Short mmCIF file of C-alpha atoms and ligand atoms in Angstrom, two decimals:
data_model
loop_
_atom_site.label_atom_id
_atom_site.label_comp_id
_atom_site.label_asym_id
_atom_site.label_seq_id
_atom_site.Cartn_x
_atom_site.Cartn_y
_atom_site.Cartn_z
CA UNK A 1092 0.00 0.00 0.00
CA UNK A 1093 0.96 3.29 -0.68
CA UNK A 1094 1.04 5.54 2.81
CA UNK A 1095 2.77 8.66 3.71
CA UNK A 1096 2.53 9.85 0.18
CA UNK A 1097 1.78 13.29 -1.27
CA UNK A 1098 0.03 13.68 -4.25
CA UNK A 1099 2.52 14.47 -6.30
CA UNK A 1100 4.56 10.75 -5.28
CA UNK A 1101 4.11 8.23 -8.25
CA UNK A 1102 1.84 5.23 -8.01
CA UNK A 1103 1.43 2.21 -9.68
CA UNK A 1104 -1.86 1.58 -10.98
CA UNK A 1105 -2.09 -1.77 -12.31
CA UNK A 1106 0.74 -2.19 -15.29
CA UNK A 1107 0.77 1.44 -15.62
CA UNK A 1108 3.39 4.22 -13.28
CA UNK A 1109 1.44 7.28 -12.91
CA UNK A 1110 3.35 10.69 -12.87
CA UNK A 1111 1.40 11.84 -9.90
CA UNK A 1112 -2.17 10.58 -7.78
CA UNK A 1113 -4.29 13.49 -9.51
CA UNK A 1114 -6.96 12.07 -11.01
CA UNK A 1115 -9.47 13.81 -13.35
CA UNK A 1116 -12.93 12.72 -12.29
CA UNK A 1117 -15.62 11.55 -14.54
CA UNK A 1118 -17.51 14.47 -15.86
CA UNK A 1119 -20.32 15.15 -18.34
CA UNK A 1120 -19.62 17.99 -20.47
CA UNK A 1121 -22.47 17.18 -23.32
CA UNK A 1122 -20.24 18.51 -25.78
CA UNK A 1123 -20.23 15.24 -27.92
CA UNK A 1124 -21.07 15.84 -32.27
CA UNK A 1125 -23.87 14.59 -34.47
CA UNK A 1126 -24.14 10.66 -33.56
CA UNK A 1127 -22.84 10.99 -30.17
CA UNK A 1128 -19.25 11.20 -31.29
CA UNK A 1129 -16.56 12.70 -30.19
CA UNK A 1130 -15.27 15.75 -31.91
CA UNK A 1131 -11.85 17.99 -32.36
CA UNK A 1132 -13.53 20.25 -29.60
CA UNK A 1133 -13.22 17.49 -27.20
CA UNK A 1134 -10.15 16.30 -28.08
CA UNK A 1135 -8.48 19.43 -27.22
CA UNK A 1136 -10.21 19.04 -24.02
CA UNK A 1137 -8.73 16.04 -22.75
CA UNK A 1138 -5.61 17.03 -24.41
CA UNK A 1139 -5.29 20.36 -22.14
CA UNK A 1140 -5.72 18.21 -19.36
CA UNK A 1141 -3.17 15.32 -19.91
CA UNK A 1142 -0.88 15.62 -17.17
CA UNK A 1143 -3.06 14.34 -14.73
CA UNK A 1144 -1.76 10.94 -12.87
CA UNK A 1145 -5.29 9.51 -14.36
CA UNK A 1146 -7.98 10.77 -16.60
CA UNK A 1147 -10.72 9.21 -16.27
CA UNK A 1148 -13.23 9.91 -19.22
CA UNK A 1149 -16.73 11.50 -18.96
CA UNK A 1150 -19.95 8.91 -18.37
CA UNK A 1151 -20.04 7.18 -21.82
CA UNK A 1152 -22.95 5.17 -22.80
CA UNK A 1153 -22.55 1.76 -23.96
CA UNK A 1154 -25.68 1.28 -26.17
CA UNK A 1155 -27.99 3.55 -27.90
CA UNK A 1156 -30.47 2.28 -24.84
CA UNK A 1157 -28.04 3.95 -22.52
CA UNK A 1158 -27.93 7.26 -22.96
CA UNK A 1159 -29.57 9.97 -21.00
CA UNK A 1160 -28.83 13.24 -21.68
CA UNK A 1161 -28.51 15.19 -24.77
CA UNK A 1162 -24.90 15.15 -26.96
CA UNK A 1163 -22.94 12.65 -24.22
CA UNK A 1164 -20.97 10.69 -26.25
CA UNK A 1165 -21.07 6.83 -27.07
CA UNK A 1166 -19.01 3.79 -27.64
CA UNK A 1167 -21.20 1.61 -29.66
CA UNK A 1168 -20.39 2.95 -32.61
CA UNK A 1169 -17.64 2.73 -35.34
CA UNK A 1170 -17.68 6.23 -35.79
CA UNK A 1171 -17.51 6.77 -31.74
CA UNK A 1172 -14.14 4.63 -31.62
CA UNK A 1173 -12.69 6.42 -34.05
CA UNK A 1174 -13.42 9.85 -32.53
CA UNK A 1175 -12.73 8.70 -28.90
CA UNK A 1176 -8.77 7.27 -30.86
CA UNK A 1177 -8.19 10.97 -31.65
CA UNK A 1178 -8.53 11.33 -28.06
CA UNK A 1179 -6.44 8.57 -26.66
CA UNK A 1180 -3.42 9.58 -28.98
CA UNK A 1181 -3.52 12.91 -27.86
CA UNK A 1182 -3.43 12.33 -24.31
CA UNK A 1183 -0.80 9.55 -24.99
CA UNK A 1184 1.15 12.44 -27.15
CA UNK A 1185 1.70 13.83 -23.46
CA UNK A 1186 2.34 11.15 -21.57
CA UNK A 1187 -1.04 10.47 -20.22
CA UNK A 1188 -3.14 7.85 -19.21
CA UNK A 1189 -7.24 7.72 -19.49
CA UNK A 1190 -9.60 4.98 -18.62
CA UNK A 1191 -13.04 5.28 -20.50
CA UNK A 1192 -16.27 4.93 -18.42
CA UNK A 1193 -18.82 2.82 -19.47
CA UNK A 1194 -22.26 3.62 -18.76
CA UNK A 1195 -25.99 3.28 -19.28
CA UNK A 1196 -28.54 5.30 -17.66
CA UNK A 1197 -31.07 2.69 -16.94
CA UNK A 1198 -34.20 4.59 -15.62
CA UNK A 1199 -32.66 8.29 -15.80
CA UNK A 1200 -33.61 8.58 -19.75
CA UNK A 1201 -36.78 9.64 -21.08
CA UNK A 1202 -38.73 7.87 -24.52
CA UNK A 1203 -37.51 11.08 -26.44
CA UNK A 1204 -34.15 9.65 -25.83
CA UNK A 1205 -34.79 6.45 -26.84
CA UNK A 1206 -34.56 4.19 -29.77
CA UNK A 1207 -38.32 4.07 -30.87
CA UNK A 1208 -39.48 6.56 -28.31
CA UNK A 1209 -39.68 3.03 -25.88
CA UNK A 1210 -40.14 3.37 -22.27
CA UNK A 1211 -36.43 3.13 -20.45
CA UNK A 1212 -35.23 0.30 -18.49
CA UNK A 1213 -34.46 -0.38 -14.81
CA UNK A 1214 -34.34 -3.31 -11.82
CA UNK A 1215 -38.10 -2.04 -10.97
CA UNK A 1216 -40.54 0.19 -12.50
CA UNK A 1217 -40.40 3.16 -10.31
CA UNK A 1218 -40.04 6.55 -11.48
CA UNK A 1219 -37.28 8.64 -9.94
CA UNK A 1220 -38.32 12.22 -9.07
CA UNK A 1221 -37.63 15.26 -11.13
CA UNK A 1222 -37.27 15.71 -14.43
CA UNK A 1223 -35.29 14.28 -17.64
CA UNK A 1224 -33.14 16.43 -19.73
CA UNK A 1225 -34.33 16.06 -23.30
CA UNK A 1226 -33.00 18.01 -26.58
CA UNK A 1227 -36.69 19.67 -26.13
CA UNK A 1228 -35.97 20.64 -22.58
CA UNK A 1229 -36.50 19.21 -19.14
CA UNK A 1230 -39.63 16.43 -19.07
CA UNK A 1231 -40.96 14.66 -16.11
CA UNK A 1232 -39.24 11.59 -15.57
CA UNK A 1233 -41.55 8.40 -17.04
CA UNK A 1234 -42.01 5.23 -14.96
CA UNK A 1235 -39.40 2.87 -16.31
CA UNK A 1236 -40.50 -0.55 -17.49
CA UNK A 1237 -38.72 -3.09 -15.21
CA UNK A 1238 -36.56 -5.66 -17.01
CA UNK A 1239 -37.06 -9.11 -17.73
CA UNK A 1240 -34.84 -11.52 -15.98
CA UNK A 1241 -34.01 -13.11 -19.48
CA UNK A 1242 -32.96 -9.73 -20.60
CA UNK A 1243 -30.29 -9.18 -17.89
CA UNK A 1244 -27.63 -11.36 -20.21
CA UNK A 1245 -28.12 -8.71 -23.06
CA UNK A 1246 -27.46 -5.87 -20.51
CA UNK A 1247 -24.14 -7.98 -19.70
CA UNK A 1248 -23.39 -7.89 -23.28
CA UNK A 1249 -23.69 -4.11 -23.78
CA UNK A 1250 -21.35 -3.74 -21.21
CA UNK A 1251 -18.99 -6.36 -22.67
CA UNK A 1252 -19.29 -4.74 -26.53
CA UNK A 1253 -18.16 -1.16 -24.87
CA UNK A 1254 -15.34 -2.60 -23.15
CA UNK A 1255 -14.34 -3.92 -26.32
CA UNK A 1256 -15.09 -0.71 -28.21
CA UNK A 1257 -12.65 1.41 -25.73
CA UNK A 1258 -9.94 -1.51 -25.84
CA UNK A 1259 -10.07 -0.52 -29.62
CA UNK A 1260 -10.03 3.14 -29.51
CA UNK A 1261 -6.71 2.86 -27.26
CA UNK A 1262 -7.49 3.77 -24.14
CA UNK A 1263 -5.64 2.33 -20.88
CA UNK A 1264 -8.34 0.70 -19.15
CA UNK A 1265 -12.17 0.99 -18.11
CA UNK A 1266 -14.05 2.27 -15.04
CA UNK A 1267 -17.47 0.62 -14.82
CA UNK A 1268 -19.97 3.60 -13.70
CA UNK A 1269 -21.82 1.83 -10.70
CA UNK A 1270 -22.57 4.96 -9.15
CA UNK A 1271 -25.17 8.51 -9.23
CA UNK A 1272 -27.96 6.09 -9.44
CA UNK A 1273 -27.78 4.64 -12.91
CA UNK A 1274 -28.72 1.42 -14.07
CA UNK A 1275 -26.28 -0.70 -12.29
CA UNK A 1276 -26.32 1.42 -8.76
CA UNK A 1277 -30.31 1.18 -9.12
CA UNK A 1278 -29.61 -2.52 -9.18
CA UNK A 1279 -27.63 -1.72 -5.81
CA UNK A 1280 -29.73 0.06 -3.83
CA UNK A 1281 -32.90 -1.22 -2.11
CA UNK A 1282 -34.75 2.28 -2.54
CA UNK A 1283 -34.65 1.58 -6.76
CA UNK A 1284 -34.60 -2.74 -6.65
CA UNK A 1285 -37.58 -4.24 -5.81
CA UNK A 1286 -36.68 -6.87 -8.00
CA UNK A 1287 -37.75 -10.32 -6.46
CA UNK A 1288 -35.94 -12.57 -8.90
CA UNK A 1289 -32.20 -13.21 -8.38
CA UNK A 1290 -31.22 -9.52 -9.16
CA UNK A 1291 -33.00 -8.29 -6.23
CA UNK A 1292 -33.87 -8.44 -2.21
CA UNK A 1293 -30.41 -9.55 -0.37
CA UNK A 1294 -27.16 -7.46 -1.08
CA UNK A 1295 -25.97 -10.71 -2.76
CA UNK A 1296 -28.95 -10.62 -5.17
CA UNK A 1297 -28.25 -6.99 -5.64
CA UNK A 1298 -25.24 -7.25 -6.79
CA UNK A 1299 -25.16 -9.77 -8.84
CA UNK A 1300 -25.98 -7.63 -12.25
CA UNK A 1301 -22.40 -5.23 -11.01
CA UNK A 1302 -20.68 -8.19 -10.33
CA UNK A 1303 -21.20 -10.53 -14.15
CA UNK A 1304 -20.62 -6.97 -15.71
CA UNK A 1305 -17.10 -6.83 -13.92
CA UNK A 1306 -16.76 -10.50 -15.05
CA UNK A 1307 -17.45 -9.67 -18.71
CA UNK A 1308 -15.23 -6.72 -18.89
CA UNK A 1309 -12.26 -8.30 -17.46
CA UNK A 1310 -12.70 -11.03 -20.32
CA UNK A 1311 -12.18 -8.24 -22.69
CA UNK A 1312 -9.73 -6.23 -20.15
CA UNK A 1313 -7.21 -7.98 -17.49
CA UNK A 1314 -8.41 -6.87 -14.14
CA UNK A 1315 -5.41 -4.93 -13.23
CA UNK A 1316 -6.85 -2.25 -15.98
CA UNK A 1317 -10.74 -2.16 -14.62
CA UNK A 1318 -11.77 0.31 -12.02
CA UNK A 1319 -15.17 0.20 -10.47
CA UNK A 1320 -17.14 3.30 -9.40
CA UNK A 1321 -19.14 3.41 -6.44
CA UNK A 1322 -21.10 6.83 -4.36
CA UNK A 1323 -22.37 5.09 -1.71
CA UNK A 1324 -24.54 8.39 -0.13
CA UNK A 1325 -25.48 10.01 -2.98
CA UNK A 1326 -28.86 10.56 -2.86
CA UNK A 1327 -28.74 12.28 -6.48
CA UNK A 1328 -31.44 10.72 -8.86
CA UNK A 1329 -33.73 9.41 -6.06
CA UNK A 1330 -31.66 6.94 -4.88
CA UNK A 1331 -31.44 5.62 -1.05
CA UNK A 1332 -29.92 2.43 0.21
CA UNK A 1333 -31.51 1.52 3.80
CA UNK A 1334 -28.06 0.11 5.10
CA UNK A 1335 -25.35 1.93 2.69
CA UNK A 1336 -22.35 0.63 4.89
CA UNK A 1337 -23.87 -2.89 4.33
CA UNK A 1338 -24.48 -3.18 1.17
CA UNK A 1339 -21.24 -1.07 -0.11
CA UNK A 1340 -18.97 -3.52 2.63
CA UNK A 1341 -20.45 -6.05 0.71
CA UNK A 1342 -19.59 -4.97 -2.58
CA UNK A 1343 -16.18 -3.55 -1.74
CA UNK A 1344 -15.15 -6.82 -0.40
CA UNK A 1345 -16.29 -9.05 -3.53
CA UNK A 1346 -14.89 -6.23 -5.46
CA UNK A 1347 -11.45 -7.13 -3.43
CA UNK A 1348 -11.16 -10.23 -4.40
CA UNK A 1349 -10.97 -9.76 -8.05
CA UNK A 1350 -7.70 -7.66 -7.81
CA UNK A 1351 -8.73 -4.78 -9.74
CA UNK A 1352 -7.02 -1.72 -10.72
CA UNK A 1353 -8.89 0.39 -8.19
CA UNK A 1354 -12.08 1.11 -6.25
CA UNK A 1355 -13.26 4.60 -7.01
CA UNK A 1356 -15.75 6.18 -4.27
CA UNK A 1357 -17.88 9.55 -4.44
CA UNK A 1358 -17.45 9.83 -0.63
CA UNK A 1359 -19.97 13.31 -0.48
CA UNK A 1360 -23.28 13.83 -2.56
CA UNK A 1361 -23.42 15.18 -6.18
CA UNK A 1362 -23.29 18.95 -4.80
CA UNK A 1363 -19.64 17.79 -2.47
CA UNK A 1364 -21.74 17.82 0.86
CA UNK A 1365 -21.80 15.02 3.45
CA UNK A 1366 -25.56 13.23 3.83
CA UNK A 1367 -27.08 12.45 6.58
CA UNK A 1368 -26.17 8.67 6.34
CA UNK A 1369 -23.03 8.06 7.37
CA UNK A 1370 -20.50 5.76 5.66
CA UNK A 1371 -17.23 4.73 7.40
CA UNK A 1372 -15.48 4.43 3.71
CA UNK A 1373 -11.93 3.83 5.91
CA UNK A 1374 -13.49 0.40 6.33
CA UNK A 1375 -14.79 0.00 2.69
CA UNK A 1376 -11.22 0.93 1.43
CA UNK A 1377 -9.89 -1.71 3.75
CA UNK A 1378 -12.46 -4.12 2.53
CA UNK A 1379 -11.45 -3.78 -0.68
CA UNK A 1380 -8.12 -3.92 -0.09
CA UNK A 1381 -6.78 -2.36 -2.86
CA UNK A 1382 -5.82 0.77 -4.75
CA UNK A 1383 -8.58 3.35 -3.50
CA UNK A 1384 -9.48 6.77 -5.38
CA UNK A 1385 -11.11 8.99 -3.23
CA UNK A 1386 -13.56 11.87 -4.92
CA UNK A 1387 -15.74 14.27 -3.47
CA UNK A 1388 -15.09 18.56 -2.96
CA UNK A 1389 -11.44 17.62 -1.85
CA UNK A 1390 -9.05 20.67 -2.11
CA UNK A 1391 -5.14 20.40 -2.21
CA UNK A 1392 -4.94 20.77 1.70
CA UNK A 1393 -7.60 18.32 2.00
CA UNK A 1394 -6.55 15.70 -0.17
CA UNK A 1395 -2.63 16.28 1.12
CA UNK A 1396 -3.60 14.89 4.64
CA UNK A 1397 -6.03 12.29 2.87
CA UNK A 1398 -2.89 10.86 1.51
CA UNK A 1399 -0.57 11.43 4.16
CA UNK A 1400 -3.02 9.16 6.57
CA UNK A 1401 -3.28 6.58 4.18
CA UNK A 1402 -7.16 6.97 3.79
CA UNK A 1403 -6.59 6.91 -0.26
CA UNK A 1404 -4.19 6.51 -2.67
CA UNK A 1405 -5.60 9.16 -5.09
CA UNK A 1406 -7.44 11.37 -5.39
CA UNK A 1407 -9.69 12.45 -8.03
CA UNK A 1408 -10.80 16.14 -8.66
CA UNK A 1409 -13.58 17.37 -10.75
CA UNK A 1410 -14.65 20.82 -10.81
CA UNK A 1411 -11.51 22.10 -10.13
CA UNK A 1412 -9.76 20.33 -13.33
CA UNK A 1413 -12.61 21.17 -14.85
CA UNK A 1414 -11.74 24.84 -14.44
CA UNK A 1415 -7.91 24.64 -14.29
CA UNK A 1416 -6.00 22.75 -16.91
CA UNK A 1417 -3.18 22.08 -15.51
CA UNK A 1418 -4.37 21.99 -12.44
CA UNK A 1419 -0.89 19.12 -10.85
CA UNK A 1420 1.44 22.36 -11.72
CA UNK A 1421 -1.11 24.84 -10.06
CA UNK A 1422 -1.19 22.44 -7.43
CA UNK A 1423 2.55 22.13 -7.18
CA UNK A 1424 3.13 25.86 -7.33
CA UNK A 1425 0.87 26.53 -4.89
CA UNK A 1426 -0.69 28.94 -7.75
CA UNK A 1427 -4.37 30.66 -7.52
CA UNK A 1428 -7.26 28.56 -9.32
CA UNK A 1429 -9.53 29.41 -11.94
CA UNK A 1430 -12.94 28.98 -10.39
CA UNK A 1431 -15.41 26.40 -12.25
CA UNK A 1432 -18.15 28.46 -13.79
CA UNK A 1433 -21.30 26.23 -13.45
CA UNK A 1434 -23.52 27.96 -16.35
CA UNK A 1435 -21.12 26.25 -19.18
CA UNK A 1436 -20.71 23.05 -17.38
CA UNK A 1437 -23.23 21.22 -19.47
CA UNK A 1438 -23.34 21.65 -23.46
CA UNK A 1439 -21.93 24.90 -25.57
CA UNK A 1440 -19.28 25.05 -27.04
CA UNK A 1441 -15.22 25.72 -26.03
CA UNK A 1442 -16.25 28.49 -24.01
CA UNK A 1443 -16.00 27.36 -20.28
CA UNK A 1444 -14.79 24.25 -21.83
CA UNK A 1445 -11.14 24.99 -23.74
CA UNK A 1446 -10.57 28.37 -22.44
CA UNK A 1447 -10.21 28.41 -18.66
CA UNK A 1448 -6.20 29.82 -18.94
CA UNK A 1449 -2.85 28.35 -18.12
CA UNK A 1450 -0.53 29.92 -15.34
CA UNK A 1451 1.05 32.51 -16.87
CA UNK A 1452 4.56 31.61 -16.26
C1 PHB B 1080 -24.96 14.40 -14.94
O1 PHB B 1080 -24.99 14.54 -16.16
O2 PHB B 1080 -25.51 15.19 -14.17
C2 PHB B 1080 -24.22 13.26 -14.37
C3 PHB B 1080 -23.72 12.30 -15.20
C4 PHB B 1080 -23.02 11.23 -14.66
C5 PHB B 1080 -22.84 11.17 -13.32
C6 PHB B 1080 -23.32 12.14 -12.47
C7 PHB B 1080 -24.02 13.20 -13.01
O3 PHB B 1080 -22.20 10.14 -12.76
#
């Protein structure tokens, strides 16, 4: 394990060394092209932002069923691969590394996002509160129809196709999305399942959709280049577990046995504030037992001590690489940060997207 580190110590991450342990978190930018495929705009993007430890790509759905939001991009396509390879070499032209995230929605879609305008899916057909962003605005969520046990393999086999899919667009490995209750964290959580077949009820049933995804992708991936993604109180998207420690032990210790590259927790809710519930997520590192990447409003100062006390071994940032592209020399330097500026966060174009500045040096 590595203790007593700083963030800017190297780290092994499965075959790879990383330069330091800041990680770029998973964010949607709904900047994608026509066909949900990457474009020049976004490979600049990523590019700006290469000398992270890890980037780990923004949610990226695995099917056409999958999606959820207007212009996120896709790797189900050939035209997706080829867009997302643009990206991978220019990261790799820095020296970087980036892990795609594979994704699908599951009941946070809307008909006008789907194929044949069909209902979307989920472990049970209840509708999550709020509304759905559509290209024709915000719509009241739908009640989701509830998959068919029968139809669980084909979910499997989305999952499987997009792990292939970012194997051949080059990136360096895959981080399941099993968190901010989409499908496979509504499979999770008690408050969403209500499933009574083997997919639902105990923890073990619960987990059981999670846990044959992880098995596909590593037949596609070795393990040691799979992360899995977990936000254990994040109540974004309706979601509520009645025993989060529980059910999270549970899956952070299965999780542990497969030796994969890492275990990546949202430790706050969506908007970086503690919940309510309380989750001791020392213990679900430990359970896990390996490489941990911690995520959730954590400044330098904070993430520093995280480090130093061994409670990760990374630390991924969001808003704040979001805003500042090179945020490890900022960081380093001690330097002032742009601040994120939430109105551009979602769709547009390179404004608040490619132009936050450099340090002027
Ligand atoms: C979002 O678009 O708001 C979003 C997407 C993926 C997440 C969380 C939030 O994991």
């Amino acid at each position: 394990m590595n203790y007593g580190t700083d963030l800017f110590s190297p780290v092994r991450l499965g075959p790879y060394e990383l330069r330091n342990r800041i990680v770029m978190a998973p964010l949607t930018r709904s900047r994608a092209g026509q066909g949900q495929v990457p474009q020049s705009l976004n490979v600049t993007y990523y590019q700006q932002r290469a000398s992270a430890g890890l980037i780990i790509s923004e949610a990226t759905q695995v099917c056409p069923e999958g999606v959820g939001y207007p212009n996120t991009p896709g790797i189900h396509s050939a035209e997706q691969v080829q867009g997302w390879r643009a990206i991978t070499d220019a990261v790799h032209q820095r020296g970087g590394r980036m892990f795609l995230q594979l994704w699908h929605v599951g009941r946070i879609s809307h008909p006008s996002l789907q194929p044949g305008g069909v209902l979307p899916v989920a472990p049970s057909a209840i509708r999550p509160e709020g509304d759905a962003f559509t290209y024709e605005g915000l719509k009241p969520f739908v009640t989701p129809r509830a998959l068919e046990t029968t139809e669980l393999q084909g979910i499997v086999d989305q999952y499987r196709r997009g792990a292939q899919h970012a194997l051949d667009a080059g990136f360096d490995g895959v981080e399941i999305h099993s968190a901010n209750g989409y499908l496979l964290d509504q499979f999770l959580r008690d408050g969403s399942n209500r499933r009574t077949d083997a997919y639902g009820g105990s923890i073990e049933h619960r987990a059981r959709l999670l846990l044959e995804v992880v098995e596909a992708v590593t037949q596609v991936w070795d393990v040691q280049r799979v992360g899995v993604r977990l936000s254990p109180i994040n109540p974004f998207n309706s979601m509520y577990d009645s025993d989060p420690d529980q059910t999270f032990g549970y899956v952070a210790e299965r999780l542990g046995t497969l030796k994969l590259a890492y275990l990546h927790v949202l430790e706050v809710d969506q908007s970086g504030v503690t919940t309510g519930q309380a989750v001791n997520f020392r213990r679900l590192r430990d359970l896990f037992g390996g490489t941990y990447i911690a995520n959730g409003g954590f400044t330098y100062e904070r993430a520093t001590a995280y480090l130093a006390r061994g409670d990760a071994d990374l630390v991924a940032f969001g808003q704040l690489f979001l805003a500042n592209p090179d945020l490890p020399e900022r960081f380093a330097k001690r330097a002032p940060l742009n601040q994120p500026q939430p109105e551009t966060f979602y769709g547009g174009d390179e404004k608040g997207y490619t132009d936050y500045p450099y340090l002027v040096s």
